[in-house]
PDB file of C-alpha atoms and ligand atoms in Angstrom:
ATOM      1  CA  MET A  69      15.493   6.007  18.436  1.00 81.00           C
ATOM      2  CA  PRO A  70      11.647   6.107  19.716  1.00 82.00           C
ATOM      3  CA  ASP A  71      11.088   3.620  22.778  1.00 83.00           C
ATOM      4  CA  ASN A  72       8.495   1.056  20.675  1.00 83.00           C
ATOM      5  CA  LEU A  73      11.020   0.676  18.258  1.00 89.00           C
ATOM      6  CA  LYS A  74      13.431  -0.644  20.746  1.00 88.00           C
ATOM      7  CA  ASP A  75      12.140  -3.997  21.427  1.00 89.00           C
ATOM      8  CA  PHE A  76      11.045  -4.317  17.700  1.00 94.00           C
ATOM      9  CA  ILE A  77      14.567  -4.715  16.487  1.00 95.00           C
ATOM     10  CA  LYS A  78      17.377  -6.351  17.275  1.00 94.00           C
ATOM     11  CA  PRO A  79      20.612  -4.433  18.985  1.00 93.00           C
ATOM     12  CA  GLY A  80      23.695  -4.509  17.073  1.00 94.00           C
ATOM     13  CA  SER A  81      21.852  -5.384  13.813  1.00 95.00           C
ATOM     14  CA  GLU A  82      21.633  -4.273  10.105  1.00 96.00           C
ATOM     15  CA  GLU A  83      18.075  -3.197  10.872  1.00 97.00           C
ATOM     16  CA  GLU A  84      19.385  -1.054  13.991  1.00 96.00           C
ATOM     17  CA  LEU A  85      21.739   0.458  11.960  1.00 97.00           C
ATOM     18  CA  LEU A  86      19.379   1.447   9.128  1.00 97.00           C
ATOM     19  CA  VAL A  87      17.077   3.146  12.141  1.00 97.00           C
ATOM     20  CA  LYS A  88      19.619   5.174  13.313  1.00 96.00           C
ATOM     21  CA  GLN A  89      20.260   7.175  10.258  1.00 96.00           C
ATOM     22  CA  LEU A  90      16.380   8.150  10.427  1.00 97.00           C
ATOM     23  CA  ASP A  91      14.911  11.385  11.203  1.00 96.00           C
ATOM     24  CA  PHE A  92      11.898  10.896  12.845  1.00 96.00           C
ATOM     25  CA  SER A  93      10.410  14.013  12.112  1.00 95.00           C
ATOM     26  CA  ARG A  94      10.291  13.430   8.626  1.00 96.00           C
ATOM     27  CA  LEU A  95       8.759  10.145   7.987  1.00 97.00           C
ATOM     28  CA  PRO A  96       6.161  10.200   5.338  1.00 98.00           C
ATOM     29  CA  ARG A  97       2.482  10.216   6.378  1.00 98.00           C
ATOM     30  CA  HIS A  98       1.491   7.569   3.609  1.00 98.00           C
ATOM     31  CA  VAL A  99       3.596   4.791   1.718  1.00 98.00           C
ATOM     32  CA  ALA A 100       2.193   2.847  -0.819  1.00 98.00           C
ATOM     33  CA  VAL A 101       3.876  -0.580  -2.229  1.00 98.00           C
ATOM     34  CA  ILE A 102       3.678  -2.580  -5.601  1.00 98.00           C
ATOM     35  CA  MET A 103       4.114  -5.490  -4.312  1.00 98.00           C
ATOM     36  CA  ASP A 104       5.696  -7.317  -6.839  1.00 98.00           C
ATOM     37  CA  GLY A 105       7.808 -10.487  -8.016  1.00 98.00           C
ATOM     38  CA  ASN A 106       6.182 -13.095  -6.136  1.00 98.00           C
ATOM     39  CA  GLY A 107       5.597 -15.779  -9.431  1.00 97.00           C
ATOM     40  CA  ARG A 108       9.727 -14.833 -10.068  1.00 98.00           C
ATOM     41  CA  TRP A 109      10.626 -15.385  -6.406  1.00 98.00           C
ATOM     42  CA  ALA A 110       8.728 -19.279  -6.139  1.00 98.00           C
ATOM     43  CA  LYS A 111       9.992 -20.192 -10.126  1.00 98.00           C
ATOM     44  CA  LYS A 112      13.487 -19.381  -8.601  1.00 98.00           C
ATOM     45  CA  ARG A 113      12.819 -21.513  -6.303  1.00 98.00           C
ATOM     46  CA  LYS A 114      11.440 -24.149  -8.327  1.00 98.00           C
ATOM     47  CA  LEU A 115       7.628 -23.808  -6.687  1.00 98.00           C
ATOM     48  CA  PRO A 116       4.447 -23.206  -8.305  1.00 97.00           C
ATOM     49  CA  ARG A 117       3.658 -19.304  -8.698  1.00 96.00           C
ATOM     50  CA  VAL A 118       1.042 -19.583  -5.374  1.00 96.00           C
ATOM     51  CA  ALA A 119       4.038 -20.196  -2.964  1.00 97.00           C
ATOM     52  CA  GLY A 120       5.023 -16.929  -4.234  1.00 98.00           C
ATOM     53  CA  HIS A 121       2.252 -15.528  -3.538  1.00 97.00           C
ATOM     54  CA  ARG A 122       1.889 -17.742   0.313  1.00 97.00           C
ATOM     55  CA  ALA A 123       5.342 -16.249   0.915  1.00 98.00           C
ATOM     56  CA  GLY A 124       4.124 -12.821  -0.194  1.00 98.00           C
ATOM     57  CA  THR A 125       1.884 -12.692   2.512  1.00 97.00           C
ATOM     58  CA  LYS A 126       4.369 -12.505   5.510  1.00 97.00           C
ATOM     59  CA  SER A 127       6.264  -9.861   3.931  1.00 98.00           C
ATOM     60  CA  VAL A 128       2.545  -8.185   4.199  1.00 98.00           C
ATOM     61  CA  ARG A 129       2.553  -9.039   7.863  1.00 97.00           C
ATOM     62  CA  GLU A 130       5.917  -7.037   8.160  1.00 97.00           C
ATOM     63  CA  VAL A 131       5.295  -3.986   6.358  1.00 98.00           C
ATOM     64  CA  VAL A 132       2.404  -3.298   8.254  1.00 98.00           C
ATOM     65  CA  GLU A 133       3.887  -4.099  11.551  1.00 97.00           C
ATOM     66  CA  THR A 134       7.016  -2.110  10.811  1.00 98.00           C
ATOM     67  CA  CYS A 135       4.932   1.046   9.615  1.00 98.00           C
ATOM     68  CA  ALA A 136       2.894   0.475  12.571  1.00 97.00           C
ATOM     69  CA  HIS A 137       5.890   0.777  14.838  1.00 96.00           C
ATOM     70  CA  LEU A 138       7.385   4.011  12.994  1.00 97.00           C
ATOM     71  CA  GLY A 139       4.063   5.884  13.127  1.00 96.00           C
ATOM     72  CA  ILE A 140       3.069   6.313   9.727  1.00 98.00           C
ATOM     73  CA  GLU A 141      -0.355   6.547   9.080  1.00 98.00           C
ATOM     74  CA  TYR A 142      -1.054   5.186   6.240  1.00 98.00           C
ATOM     75  CA  LEU A 143      -0.331   2.028   3.926  1.00 98.00           C
ATOM     76  CA  THR A 144      -1.516   0.860   0.482  1.00 98.00           C
ATOM     77  CA  LEU A 145      -1.210  -2.554  -0.867  1.00 98.00           C
ATOM     78  CA  TYR A 146      -1.698  -3.416  -4.189  1.00 98.00           C
ATOM     79  CA  ALA A 147      -2.822  -6.538  -3.829  1.00 98.00           C
ATOM     80  CA  PHE A 148      -5.119  -7.332  -6.875  1.00 98.00           C
ATOM     81  CA  SER A 149      -5.146  -4.795 -10.173  1.00 98.00           C
ATOM     82  CA  LYS A 150      -7.957  -5.496 -12.514  1.00 97.00           C
ATOM     83  CA  GLU A 151      -5.476  -6.651 -15.115  1.00 96.00           C
ATOM     84  CA  ASN A 152      -4.718  -9.836 -12.307  1.00 97.00           C
ATOM     85  CA  TRP A 153      -7.722 -11.296 -13.877  1.00 98.00           C
ATOM     86  CA  LYS A 154      -6.184 -12.493 -16.917  1.00 97.00           C
ATOM     87  CA  ARG A 155      -4.141 -14.862 -14.718  1.00 96.00           C
ATOM     88  CA  PRO A 156      -4.956 -18.771 -14.871  1.00 95.00           C
ATOM     89  CA  LYS A 157      -8.118 -19.339 -13.036  1.00 96.00           C
ATOM     90  CA  LYS A 158      -6.229 -21.451 -10.608  1.00 95.00           C
ATOM     91  CA  GLU A 159      -3.732 -18.452  -9.668  1.00 96.00           C
ATOM     92  CA  VAL A 160      -6.856 -15.859  -9.007  1.00 97.00           C
ATOM     93  CA  ALA A 161      -8.715 -18.095  -6.907  1.00 97.00           C
ATOM     94  CA  THR A 162      -5.637 -18.949  -5.048  1.00 96.00           C
ATOM     95  CA  LEU A 163      -5.123 -14.728  -4.584  1.00 97.00           C
ATOM     96  CA  TRP A 164      -8.558 -14.444  -3.319  1.00 98.00           C
ATOM     97  CA  ARG A 165      -8.363 -17.665  -0.660  1.00 98.00           C
ATOM     98  CA  LEU A 166      -5.058 -15.681   0.349  1.00 97.00           C
ATOM     99  CA  LEU A 167      -6.819 -12.872   0.934  1.00 98.00           C
ATOM    100  CA  LYS A 168      -9.393 -14.126   2.976  1.00 98.00           C
ATOM    101  CA  GLU A 169      -7.478 -16.601   5.167  1.00 97.00           C
ATOM    102  CA  PHE A 170      -5.542 -13.455   5.849  1.00 97.00           C
ATOM    103  CA  LEU A 171      -7.859 -11.257   6.864  1.00 98.00           C
ATOM    104  CA  LYS A 172      -9.489 -14.392   9.154  1.00 97.00           C
ATOM    105  CA  ARG A 173      -6.268 -15.291  10.905  1.00 96.00           C
ATOM    106  CA  GLU A 174      -5.484 -11.277  11.469  1.00 96.00           C
ATOM    107  CA  ASP A 175      -8.754  -9.981  12.499  1.00 97.00           C
ATOM    108  CA  LYS A 176      -7.586 -10.038  16.226  1.00 97.00           C
ATOM    109  CA  VAL A 177      -3.846  -8.323  15.369  1.00 96.00           C
ATOM    110  CA  LEU A 178      -5.840  -5.588  13.529  1.00 97.00           C
ATOM    111  CA  VAL A 179      -8.026  -5.073  16.083  1.00 97.00           C
ATOM    112  CA  LYS A 180      -6.070  -5.302  19.271  1.00 97.00           C
ATOM    113  CA  ASN A 181      -3.004  -3.080  17.345  1.00 97.00           C
ATOM    114  CA  LYS A 182      -5.914  -0.378  16.248  1.00 97.00           C
ATOM    115  CA  PHE A 183      -5.181  -0.666  12.390  1.00 98.00           C
ATOM    116  CA  ARG A 184      -7.855   0.416  10.514  1.00 98.00           C
ATOM    117  CA  LEU A 185      -8.910  -1.988   7.208  1.00 98.00           C
ATOM    118  CA  LYS A 186     -10.135   0.589   4.011  1.00 98.00           C
ATOM    119  CA  VAL A 187      -9.995  -1.190   0.421  1.00 98.00           C
ATOM    120  CA  ILE A 188     -10.247   0.782  -2.867  1.00 98.00           C
ATOM    121  CA  GLY A 189     -11.043  -0.812  -6.275  1.00 98.00           C
ATOM    122  CA  GLN A 190     -14.345  -2.162  -7.541  1.00 97.00           C
ATOM    123  CA  ILE A 191     -15.030  -4.593  -4.627  1.00 97.00           C
ATOM    124  CA  GLU A 192     -18.618  -5.422  -5.826  1.00 97.00           C
ATOM    125  CA  ALA A 193     -16.561  -7.357  -8.485  1.00 97.00           C
ATOM    126  CA  ILE A 194     -14.464  -9.800  -6.042  1.00 98.00           C
ATOM    127  CA  PRO A 195     -15.629 -13.307  -5.008  1.00 98.00           C
ATOM    128  CA  ALA A 196     -18.676 -13.255  -2.882  1.00 98.00           C
ATOM    129  CA  PHE A 197     -16.295 -15.157   0.392  1.00 98.00           C
ATOM    130  CA  ALA A 198     -13.844 -12.503  -0.278  1.00 98.00           C
ATOM    131  CA  ARG A 199     -16.253  -9.433   0.015  1.00 98.00           C
ATOM    132  CA  ARG A 200     -17.655 -10.980   2.707  1.00 98.00           C
ATOM    133  CA  GLU A 201     -14.725 -11.368   4.668  1.00 98.00           C
ATOM    134  CA  VAL A 202     -13.253  -7.981   3.623  1.00 98.00           C
ATOM    135  CA  GLU A 203     -16.605  -5.803   4.774  1.00 98.00           C
ATOM    136  CA  ARG A 204     -16.509  -7.914   8.140  1.00 98.00           C
ATOM    137  CA  VAL A 205     -12.845  -6.812   8.902  1.00 98.00           C
ATOM    138  CA  LYS A 206     -13.628  -3.368   7.645  1.00 98.00           C
ATOM    139  CA  GLU A 207     -16.933  -2.989  10.127  1.00 98.00           C
ATOM    140  CA  LEU A 208     -14.690  -4.390  13.129  1.00 98.00           C
ATOM    141  CA  THR A 209     -11.972  -1.790  12.658  1.00 98.00           C
ATOM    142  CA  LYS A 210     -13.900   1.154  11.169  1.00 97.00           C
ATOM    143  CA  ASN A 211     -13.655   3.588  14.285  1.00 97.00           C
ATOM    144  CA  ASN A 212      -9.227   2.371  14.682  1.00 97.00           C
ATOM    145  CA  THR A 213      -6.848   5.863  13.904  1.00 94.00           C
ATOM    146  CA  ARG A 214      -3.468   4.128  14.357  1.00 95.00           C
ATOM    147  CA  LEU A 215      -2.561   2.438  10.745  1.00 98.00           C
ATOM    148  CA  THR A 216      -4.830   2.795   7.994  1.00 98.00           C
ATOM    149  CA  ILE A 217      -3.895   0.154   5.905  1.00 98.00           C
ATOM    150  CA  VAL A 218      -5.589   0.524   2.531  1.00 98.00           C
ATOM    151  CA  LEU A 219      -5.929  -2.409   0.305  1.00 98.00           C
ATOM    152  CA  ALA A 220      -6.383  -1.621  -3.719  1.00 98.00           C
ATOM    153  CA  LEU A 221      -8.529  -4.813  -4.708  1.00 98.00           C
ATOM    154  CA  ASN A 222     -10.108  -5.013  -8.273  1.00 98.00           C
ATOM    155  CA  TYR A 223      -8.153  -1.966  -8.589  1.00 98.00           C
ATOM    156  CA  GLY A 224      -7.161   0.032 -11.869  1.00 98.00           C
ATOM    157  CA  GLY A 225      -6.184   3.650 -11.742  1.00 98.00           C
ATOM    158  CA  ARG A 226      -7.959   4.469 -15.056  1.00 98.00           C
ATOM    159  CA  ASP A 227     -11.088   2.798 -13.523  1.00 98.00           C
ATOM    160  CA  GLU A 228     -10.776   5.300 -10.437  1.00 98.00           C
ATOM    161  CA  ILE A 229     -10.840   8.383 -12.200  1.00 98.00           C
ATOM    162  CA  VAL A 230     -13.290   7.334 -14.912  1.00 98.00           C
ATOM    163  CA  ASP A 231     -15.679   6.055 -11.899  1.00 98.00           C
ATOM    164  CA  ALA A 232     -15.073  10.022 -10.267  1.00 98.00           C
ATOM    165  CA  VAL A 233     -16.272  11.844 -13.354  1.00 98.00           C
ATOM    166  CA  LYS A 234     -19.508   9.335 -13.562  1.00 97.00           C
ATOM    167  CA  ASN A 235     -20.063  10.125  -9.653  1.00 97.00           C
ATOM    168  CA  ILE A 236     -20.001  13.600 -10.416  1.00 97.00           C
ATOM    169  CA  VAL A 237     -22.242  13.375 -13.713  1.00 96.00           C
ATOM    170  CA  ASN A 238     -24.385  11.904 -11.586  1.00 96.00           C
ATOM    171  CA  ASP A 239     -24.262  14.333  -8.922  1.00 95.00           C
ATOM    172  CA  LYS A 240     -27.214  16.455  -9.760  1.00 94.00           C
ATOM    173  CA  ASP A 241     -26.025  19.152  -6.754  1.00 94.00           C
ATOM    174  CA  PHE A 242     -22.667  19.307  -8.323  1.00 95.00           C
ATOM    175  CA  ASP A 243     -21.808  23.039  -9.786  1.00 96.00           C
ATOM    176  CA  ILE A 244     -19.052  21.905 -12.382  1.00 95.00           C
ATOM    177  CA  ASP A 245     -17.684  25.369 -11.998  1.00 96.00           C
ATOM    178  CA  THR A 246     -16.569  24.938  -8.773  1.00 96.00           C
ATOM    179  CA  LEU A 247     -14.264  21.813 -10.065  1.00 97.00           C
ATOM    180  CA  ASN A 248     -10.998  21.887  -8.645  1.00 98.00           C
ATOM    181  CA  GLU A 249      -8.315  19.207  -7.991  1.00 98.00           C
ATOM    182  CA  GLU A 250      -9.328  19.195  -4.144  1.00 97.00           C
ATOM    183  CA  LYS A 251     -13.377  18.610  -5.047  1.00 97.00           C
ATOM    184  CA  PHE A 252     -12.525  15.849  -7.730  1.00 98.00           C
ATOM    185  CA  SER A 253     -10.184  13.660  -5.182  1.00 98.00           C
ATOM    186  CA  GLN A 254     -13.050  13.705  -2.794  1.00 97.00           C
ATOM    187  CA  TYR A 255     -14.615  11.841  -5.858  1.00 97.00           C
ATOM    188  CA  LEU A 256     -11.951   9.085  -6.241  1.00 98.00           C
ATOM    189  CA  TYR A 257     -11.837   5.561  -4.140  1.00 98.00           C
ATOM    190  CA  THR A 258      -9.238   7.635  -1.787  1.00 98.00           C
ATOM    191  CA  ASN A 259     -11.406  10.183  -0.822  1.00 97.00           C
ATOM    192  CA  CYS A 260     -10.118  10.978   2.918  1.00 93.00           C
ATOM    193  CA  VAL A 261      -6.546   9.238   2.240  1.00 98.00           C
ATOM    194  CA  PRO A 262      -3.855  11.806   1.902  1.00 98.00           C
ATOM    195  CA  ASP A 263      -1.793  11.292  -1.661  1.00 98.00           C
ATOM    196  CA  PRO A 264       1.460   8.692  -0.777  1.00 98.00           C
ATOM    197  CA  ASP A 265       4.538  10.109   0.069  1.00 98.00           C
ATOM    198  CA  LEU A 266       6.517   7.315  -1.440  1.00 98.00           C
ATOM    199  CA  LEU A 267       5.907   4.772  -3.679  1.00 98.00           C
ATOM    200  CA  ILE A 268       8.094   1.545  -2.876  1.00 98.00           C
ATOM    201  CA  ARG A 269       7.860  -1.020  -5.701  1.00 98.00           C
ATOM    202  CA  THR A 270       9.683  -4.485  -5.832  1.00 98.00           C
ATOM    203  CA  SER A 271      11.553  -6.737  -8.434  1.00 98.00           C
ATOM    204  CA  GLY A 272      12.949  -3.961 -10.164  1.00 97.00           C
ATOM    205  CA  GLU A 273      10.097  -2.939 -12.600  1.00 95.00           C
ATOM    206  CA  LEU A 274      10.432   0.970 -13.423  1.00 96.00           C
ATOM    207  CA  ARG A 275       6.293   1.169 -14.249  1.00 95.00           C
ATOM    208  CA  VAL A 276       3.299   2.478 -12.308  1.00 97.00           C
ATOM    209  CA  SER A 277       1.139  -0.360 -13.531  1.00 97.00           C
ATOM    210  CA  ASN A 278      -1.996   2.014 -12.901  1.00 98.00           C
ATOM    211  CA  PHE A 279      -1.421   2.166  -9.366  1.00 98.00           C
ATOM    212  CA  LEU A 280      -3.119   5.613  -7.670  1.00 98.00           C
ATOM    213  CA  LEU A 281      -2.580   7.370 -11.142  1.00 98.00           C
ATOM    214  CA  TRP A 282      -3.844  10.917  -9.841  1.00 98.00           C
ATOM    215  CA  GLN A 283      -2.014  10.313  -5.952  1.00 98.00           C
ATOM    216  CA  ILE A 284       1.154   9.929  -7.091  1.00 98.00           C
ATOM    217  CA  ALA A 285       1.639  13.044  -8.905  1.00 97.00           C
ATOM    218  CA  TYR A 286       4.109  14.133  -6.561  1.00 96.00           C
ATOM    219  CA  ALA A 287       5.260  10.678  -5.078  1.00 97.00           C
ATOM    220  CA  GLU A 288       9.323   9.577  -4.551  1.00 97.00           C
ATOM    221  CA  ILE A 289       9.593   6.387  -5.939  1.00 98.00           C
ATOM    222  CA  TRP A 290      11.645   3.783  -4.407  1.00 98.00           C
ATOM    223  CA  ILE A 291      12.575   0.448  -6.037  1.00 98.00           C
ATOM    224  CA  THR A 292      14.382  -2.469  -5.079  1.00 98.00           C
ATOM    225  CA  GLN A 293      15.471  -5.212  -7.457  1.00 98.00           C
ATOM    226  CA  ASP A 294      14.253  -7.573  -4.399  1.00 98.00           C
ATOM    227  CA  PHE A 295      11.213 -10.114  -4.710  1.00 98.00           C
ATOM    228  CA  TRP A 296       8.308  -9.177  -2.537  1.00 98.00           C
ATOM    229  CA  PRO A 297       8.419 -12.501  -0.335  1.00 98.00           C
ATOM    230  CA  ASP A 298      12.140 -11.386   0.737  1.00 98.00           C
ATOM    231  CA  PHE A 299      10.899  -7.561   1.921  1.00 98.00           C
ATOM    232  CA  ARG A 300      11.773  -7.388   5.356  1.00 98.00           C
ATOM    233  CA  LYS A 301      11.664  -4.329   7.421  1.00 97.00           C
ATOM    234  CA  LYS A 302      15.487  -3.241   6.505  1.00 98.00           C
ATOM    235  CA  HIS A 303      13.585  -2.706   2.705  1.00 98.00           C
ATOM    236  CA  LEU A 304      11.219  -0.014   4.146  1.00 98.00           C
ATOM    237  CA  PHE A 305      14.052   1.651   6.530  1.00 98.00           C
ATOM    238  CA  GLN A 306      16.321   1.589   3.312  1.00 98.00           C
ATOM    239  CA  ALA A 307      13.432   3.270   1.372  1.00 98.00           C
ATOM    240  CA  LEU A 308      12.977   5.993   4.136  1.00 98.00           C
ATOM    241  CA  ILE A 309      16.174   6.720   4.373  1.00 97.00           C
ATOM    242  CA  ASP A 310      16.590   7.721   0.711  1.00 97.00           C
ATOM    243  CA  TYR A 311      12.901   9.370   0.635  1.00 97.00           C
ATOM    244  CA  GLN A 312      14.664  11.181   3.646  1.00 96.00           C
ATOM    245  CA  LYS A 313      17.419  12.212   1.209  1.00 95.00           C
ATOM    246  CA  ARG A 314      15.647  13.808  -1.673  1.00 92.00           C
ATOM    247  CA  GLU A 315      14.505  17.296  -1.874  1.00 77.00           C
ATOM    248  CA  ARG A 316      10.871  17.642  -2.442  1.00 73.00           C
ATOM    249  CA  ARG A 317       9.906  20.789  -4.036  1.00 77.00           C
ATOM    250  CA  PHE A 318       6.292  20.047  -5.665  1.00 77.00           C
ATOM    251  CA  GLY A 319       7.218  22.397  -9.024  1.00 80.00           C
ATOM    252  CA  ASP A 320       9.002  24.915  -6.446  1.00 82.00           C
ATOM    253  CA  ILE A 321      12.873  26.016  -6.812  1.00 81.00           C
ATOM    254  CA  TYR A 322      12.743  25.517  -3.034  1.00 80.00           C
ATOM    255  CA  PRO A 323      12.111  22.613  -0.566  1.00 80.00           C
ATOM    256  CA  GLN A 324       8.941  22.028   0.349  1.00 75.00           C
ATOM    257  CA  GLY A 325       8.723  24.962   3.698  1.00 64.00           C
ATOM    258  CA  ASP A 326      12.148  26.122   2.702  1.00 66.00           C
ATOM    259  CA  GLN A 327      12.536  29.787   1.435  1.00 60.00           C
ATOM    260  CA  ASN A 328      15.795  30.467   2.095  1.00 53.00           C
TER     261      ASN A 328
HETATM  262  C1  LIG B 687       2.809  -9.532  -7.463  1.00 87.93           C
HETATM  263  O1  LIG B 687       3.567 -10.580  -8.321  1.00 87.93           O
HETATM  264  C2  LIG B 687       2.132  -9.485  -6.606  1.00 87.93           C
HETATM  265  C3  LIG B 687       0.358 -10.081  -6.715  1.00 87.93           C
HETATM  266  C4  LIG B 687      -0.517 -10.236  -8.308  1.00 87.93           C
HETATM  267  C5  LIG B 687      -0.407 -10.392  -5.712  1.00 87.93           C
HETATM  268  C6  LIG B 687      -0.091  -9.658  -4.646  1.00 87.93           C
HETATM  269  C7  LIG B 687      -0.772 -10.536  -3.337  1.00 87.93           C
HETATM  270  C8  LIG B 687       0.199 -11.153  -2.163  1.00 87.93           C
HETATM  271  C9  LIG B 687       1.197 -10.640  -1.236  1.00 87.93           C
HETATM  272  C10 LIG B 687      -0.894 -12.084  -1.057  1.00 87.93           C
HETATM  273  C11 LIG B 687      -2.038 -11.633  -0.791  1.00 87.93           C
HETATM  274  C12 LIG B 687      -2.515 -10.326  -0.317  1.00 87.93           C
HETATM  275  C13 LIG B 687      -2.689  -9.940   0.745  1.00 87.93           C
HETATM  276  C14 LIG B 687      -2.898  -8.592   1.488  1.00 87.93           C
HETATM  277  C15 LIG B 687      -2.577 -10.770   2.325  1.00 87.93           C
HETATM  278  P1  LIG B 687       3.350 -11.051  -9.303  1.00 87.93           P
HETATM  279  O2  LIG B 687       2.511 -12.481  -9.376  1.00 87.93           O
HETATM  280  O3  LIG B 687       3.062 -10.529 -10.623  1.00 87.93           O
HETATM  281  O4  LIG B 687       5.154 -11.628  -9.751  1.00 87.93           O
HETATM  282  P2  LIG B 687       6.156 -12.134 -11.146  1.00 87.93           P
HETATM  283  O5  LIG B 687       5.797 -10.638 -11.584  1.00 87.93           O
HETATM  284  O6  LIG B 687       6.877 -12.131 -10.689  1.00 87.93           O
HETATM  285  O7  LIG B 687       5.121 -12.967 -11.684  1.00 87.93           O
END
């Protein structure tokens, strides 16, 4: 186990047993998460839905911390989808307020740990008070390189593809004969972010819900029945153990890098 994990994992704990099964030379570079089940978590406890979102911010902190300790380079979190505007006004307002409070509270932690904040989605349409906070923390952390936290805000995968097409069409210098997958990727919101290797979804739904449609072409998918507010480091370790058991063939008959 790498030294920086030793203080983070309790000796003799379930987490320690899981971490010992990990091959640290084969961790994913990029983990993406669909944080689902906050509402059901709250309902089960006879609490308002927003209590589930508030509890979900604790899991956000935990998954960020755990990725950083493992040395994972990119973590993308689906925090607000284009479809989420359909929810009751009060719930939508609370989600943006929680985001603002989270960034206000955690900005020093992000700076101290050399985390970088990046945002994907139609950010111009989010409430100004949340946008200002996001822009402030993005600017504050823009030169950091340890862990990039990509927040998907007002994000839709189909929108992202349509926006990329619009940008290509509006780029007068673009020679359409040179268009290929790699070039197209540069026009997506995720330009400069490698594709996710592992996609995690909580609360048992078997859907991708318009999340990173282009980028998850070859991602391994891991689903837990547990709700997002119950997500802890052990879940991430379990996902990584499963990920390492899969053979990533990318359409080939051999796993990547193996020709025997
Ligand atoms: C899905 O649960 C979760 C969301 C729509 C939002 C996720 C937001 C947070 C965890 C809090 C704020 C985020 C950050 C980054 C600080 P759901 O409401 O769809 O649950 P349900 O399917 O049980 O109704």
